[in-house]
Amino acid sequence: GIDRAELESSVYDVLLSDVAVADAVQPTSIEGLAVLPSDRSLAGAEVELVPSSGRERRLRHVLDGAGEHYDFVLLDCPPSLGLLTVNALVAATHVLIPIQASYFALEGTDDLLETIDKIKARPNTELQMLGVLVTMFDRRTILAREVREEIIGVFGDLVFDTFITKSVRLEESPAHRSCIYEHAPSSSGAYEYYRLCE
């Protein structure tokens, strides 16, 4: 529900302009949930971070003091292995990997696992794999079931028992600028995410 047009600062400003996390964080309509928003300017952050010293530790540095105000900090990463994702992996304690139940699902997974291993070897030795979440699962198709089995074959016990099915309500939720628990709290998507949290 945050209006990006009215933002005075975002995660871009926190990373590159020394704006404090507390000054950029936005409250939400959900009690206990705050968001450090992003906008289109973040797309340029990757290029701007390249010449910076300690560029892969920038997010960890800015979150150091801020984390004590929250029980959990969730870092939502772009679907690429660029500098922003590396920053998130260096700052994180755990990694949750969502994989769509589609034909090309495991493409790029080897690169991700290799990147995680490299980060665990040096800049973040504490990083742990929390698990793998199968998303966009269409239980009506044989392909989705085959892909899920393939994902289980690769990741074994790391794959959560809970999986997120394709859902119209989940797809509608962002368009209504609300989370699934506000938009359709009794939907299957809300229940599945609740199970995942458990």
Coordinates of C-alpha atoms in Angstrom, one line a residue:
G1 CA 0.0 0.0 0.0
I2 CA 3.0 2.3 -0.1
D3 CA 2.7 5.0 -2.8
R4 CA 6.1 5.1 -4.5
A5 CA 5.4 8.6 -6.0
E6 CA 5.3 10.0 -2.5
L7 CA 8.6 8.5 -1.3
E8 CA 11.2 10.9 -0.1
S9 CA 13.9 8.1 0.1
S10 CA 14.3 4.5 -0.6
V11 CA 16.8 1.6 -0.2
Y12 CA 18.7 3.3 -3.1
D13 CA 19.3 6.4 -0.9
V14 CA 20.2 4.2 2.1
L15 CA 22.9 2.3 0.0
L16 CA 24.3 5.3 -1.9
S17 CA 23.5 8.5 -0.2
D18 CA 24.1 7.8 3.5
V19 CA 20.4 8.1 4.4
A20 CA 19.7 6.3 7.6
V21 CA 17.5 3.1 7.4
A22 CA 15.2 4.6 10.0
D23 CA 14.6 7.7 7.8
A24 CA 13.6 5.6 4.8
V25 CA 11.5 2.8 6.4
Q26 CA 7.8 3.1 5.9
P27 CA 5.0 1.8 8.1
T28 CA 2.4 -0.4 6.6
S29 CA -1.3 -1.1 7.5
I30 CA -0.1 -4.4 9.1
E31 CA 0.9 -4.0 12.8
G32 CA 4.5 -4.9 13.3
L33 CA 5.4 -4.8 9.6
A34 CA 7.6 -2.0 8.1
V35 CA 9.0 -1.8 4.6
L36 CA 12.3 -0.3 3.4
P37 CA 10.9 0.5 -0.1
S38 CA 12.6 0.4 -3.5
D39 CA 11.9 2.2 -6.7
R40 CA 13.2 2.4 -10.2
S41 CA 16.4 4.2 -9.1
L42 CA 17.6 0.9 -7.5
A43 CA 18.2 -0.4 -11.1
G44 CA 21.2 2.0 -11.4
A45 CA 22.6 1.1 -7.9
E46 CA 24.5 -1.9 -9.2
V47 CA 26.6 0.3 -11.6
E48 CA 27.1 3.0 -9.0
L49 CA 28.3 0.5 -6.4
V50 CA 31.0 -1.1 -8.6
P51 CA 33.7 1.5 -7.9
S52 CA 32.9 1.6 -4.1
S53 CA 35.3 -0.1 -1.7
G54 CA 33.6 -2.8 0.3
R55 CA 30.7 -2.7 -2.2
E56 CA 29.5 -6.3 -1.4
R57 CA 29.2 -5.4 2.3
R58 CA 27.3 -2.1 1.8
L59 CA 23.9 -3.5 2.8
R60 CA 25.3 -5.4 5.7
H61 CA 26.9 -2.2 7.0
V62 CA 23.7 -0.1 6.7
L63 CA 21.6 -2.8 8.4
D64 CA 23.9 -3.4 11.3
G65 CA 22.3 -1.0 13.7
A66 CA 18.8 -1.2 12.2
G67 CA 18.3 -4.9 12.7
E68 CA 18.1 -4.6 16.5
H69 CA 14.7 -2.9 16.1
Y70 CA 13.1 -5.8 14.3
D71 CA 12.5 -9.5 15.1
F72 CA 13.1 -10.4 11.4
V73 CA 14.5 -8.6 8.4
L74 CA 13.5 -10.1 5.1
L75 CA 15.6 -9.2 2.0
D76 CA 13.7 -9.6 -1.3
C77 CA 16.3 -10.0 -4.1
P78 CA 16.1 -9.5 -7.8
P79 CA 16.1 -12.7 -9.9
S80 CA 19.7 -12.3 -10.8
L81 CA 23.2 -12.8 -9.3
G82 CA 24.3 -9.2 -9.5
L83 CA 25.9 -7.0 -6.9
L84 CA 22.5 -6.3 -5.2
T85 CA 21.9 -10.0 -4.6
V86 CA 25.5 -10.5 -3.4
N87 CA 24.9 -7.6 -0.9
A88 CA 21.8 -9.4 0.4
L89 CA 23.6 -12.7 0.7
V90 CA 26.5 -11.1 2.6
A91 CA 24.0 -9.3 4.9
A92 CA 21.7 -12.4 5.5
T93 CA 21.8 -15.2 8.0
H94 CA 19.7 -17.6 6.0
V95 CA 18.6 -18.0 2.4
L96 CA 15.2 -19.1 1.2
I97 CA 15.2 -20.0 -2.5
P98 CA 11.8 -19.8 -4.3
I99 CA 11.7 -21.8 -7.5
Q100 CA 8.7 -21.8 -9.9
A101 CA 7.2 -25.1 -10.9
S102 CA 8.0 -24.5 -14.6
Y103 CA 10.1 -26.1 -17.3
F104 CA 13.1 -23.8 -16.8
A105 CA 12.8 -23.9 -13.0
L106 CA 16.3 -25.2 -12.2
E107 CA 18.1 -23.2 -14.9
G108 CA 20.5 -20.9 -13.1
T109 CA 20.3 -22.8 -9.8
D110 CA 23.8 -24.1 -10.1
D111 CA 25.1 -20.5 -10.4
L112 CA 23.1 -19.5 -7.4
L113 CA 24.4 -22.4 -5.3
E114 CA 28.0 -21.6 -6.4
T115 CA 27.5 -18.0 -5.4
I116 CA 26.2 -19.0 -2.0
D117 CA 29.2 -21.3 -1.5
K118 CA 31.6 -18.6 -2.4
I119 CA 29.9 -16.1 0.0
K120 CA 29.9 -18.8 2.8
A121 CA 33.6 -19.3 2.2
R122 CA 34.6 -15.7 2.9
P123 CA 32.5 -12.7 3.4
N124 CA 29.6 -14.5 5.3
T125 CA 30.7 -17.7 6.9
E126 CA 27.4 -17.7 8.9
L127 CA 25.1 -18.0 5.9
Q128 CA 22.8 -21.0 6.0
M129 CA 20.3 -22.5 3.6
L130 CA 16.8 -22.2 5.1
G131 CA 15.1 -24.1 2.4
V132 CA 13.7 -24.2 -1.1
L133 CA 10.1 -23.1 -1.8
V134 CA 8.2 -24.4 -4.9
T135 CA 6.0 -21.6 -6.2
M136 CA 3.5 -21.1 -9.0
F137 CA 2.6 -24.7 -8.7
D138 CA -0.4 -25.8 -10.9
R139 CA -1.6 -29.0 -9.3
R140 CA -3.7 -29.7 -12.5
T141 CA -0.6 -30.3 -14.7
I142 CA 1.7 -33.3 -14.9
L143 CA 4.5 -31.0 -15.8
A144 CA 4.3 -29.1 -12.5
R145 CA 4.3 -32.4 -10.5
E146 CA 7.3 -33.6 -12.5
V147 CA 9.2 -30.3 -12.0
R148 CA 8.5 -30.5 -8.2
E149 CA 9.9 -34.0 -8.1
E150 CA 13.0 -32.8 -10.0
I151 CA 13.4 -30.0 -7.5
I152 CA 13.1 -32.5 -4.6
G153 CA 15.7 -34.7 -6.5
V154 CA 18.2 -31.8 -6.5
F155 CA 17.6 -30.3 -3.1
G156 CA 16.2 -33.2 -1.1
D157 CA 15.1 -32.4 2.5
L158 CA 15.8 -28.7 1.9
V159 CA 12.5 -28.5 -0.1
F160 CA 9.6 -27.3 2.1
D161 CA 6.6 -29.6 2.4
T162 CA 4.5 -26.5 1.8
F163 CA 4.3 -25.2 -1.8
I164 CA 2.6 -22.2 -3.2
T165 CA 0.0 -23.0 -5.8
K166 CA -1.0 -20.7 -8.7
S167 CA -3.8 -18.5 -7.4
V168 CA -5.9 -15.7 -8.9
R169 CA -6.1 -14.1 -5.4
L170 CA -2.3 -14.1 -5.1
E171 CA -2.0 -12.5 -8.5
E172 CA -4.7 -9.9 -7.7
S173 CA -3.2 -8.9 -4.3
P174 CA -0.3 -6.6 -5.6
A175 CA -2.7 -4.9 -8.0
H176 CA -4.9 -4.0 -5.0
R177 CA -1.7 -2.8 -3.2
S178 CA -2.4 -5.1 -0.3
C179 CA -1.0 -8.3 1.1
I180 CA -2.8 -11.6 0.7
Y181 CA -3.9 -11.5 4.3
E182 CA -5.8 -8.2 3.7
H183 CA -7.0 -8.9 0.2
A184 CA -8.2 -12.5 0.5
P185 CA -7.4 -13.8 4.0
S186 CA -9.5 -17.0 3.6
S187 CA -7.9 -17.9 0.2
S188 CA -5.7 -21.0 -0.4
G189 CA -2.8 -18.6 -1.1
A190 CA -3.1 -17.0 2.3
Y191 CA -3.3 -20.5 3.9
E192 CA -0.2 -21.7 2.1
Y193 CA 1.9 -18.7 3.1
Y194 CA 0.7 -19.2 6.7
R195 CA 1.8 -22.8 6.5
L196 CA 5.2 -21.7 5.2
C197 CA 5.6 -19.3 8.1
E198 CA 4.8 -22.0 10.5

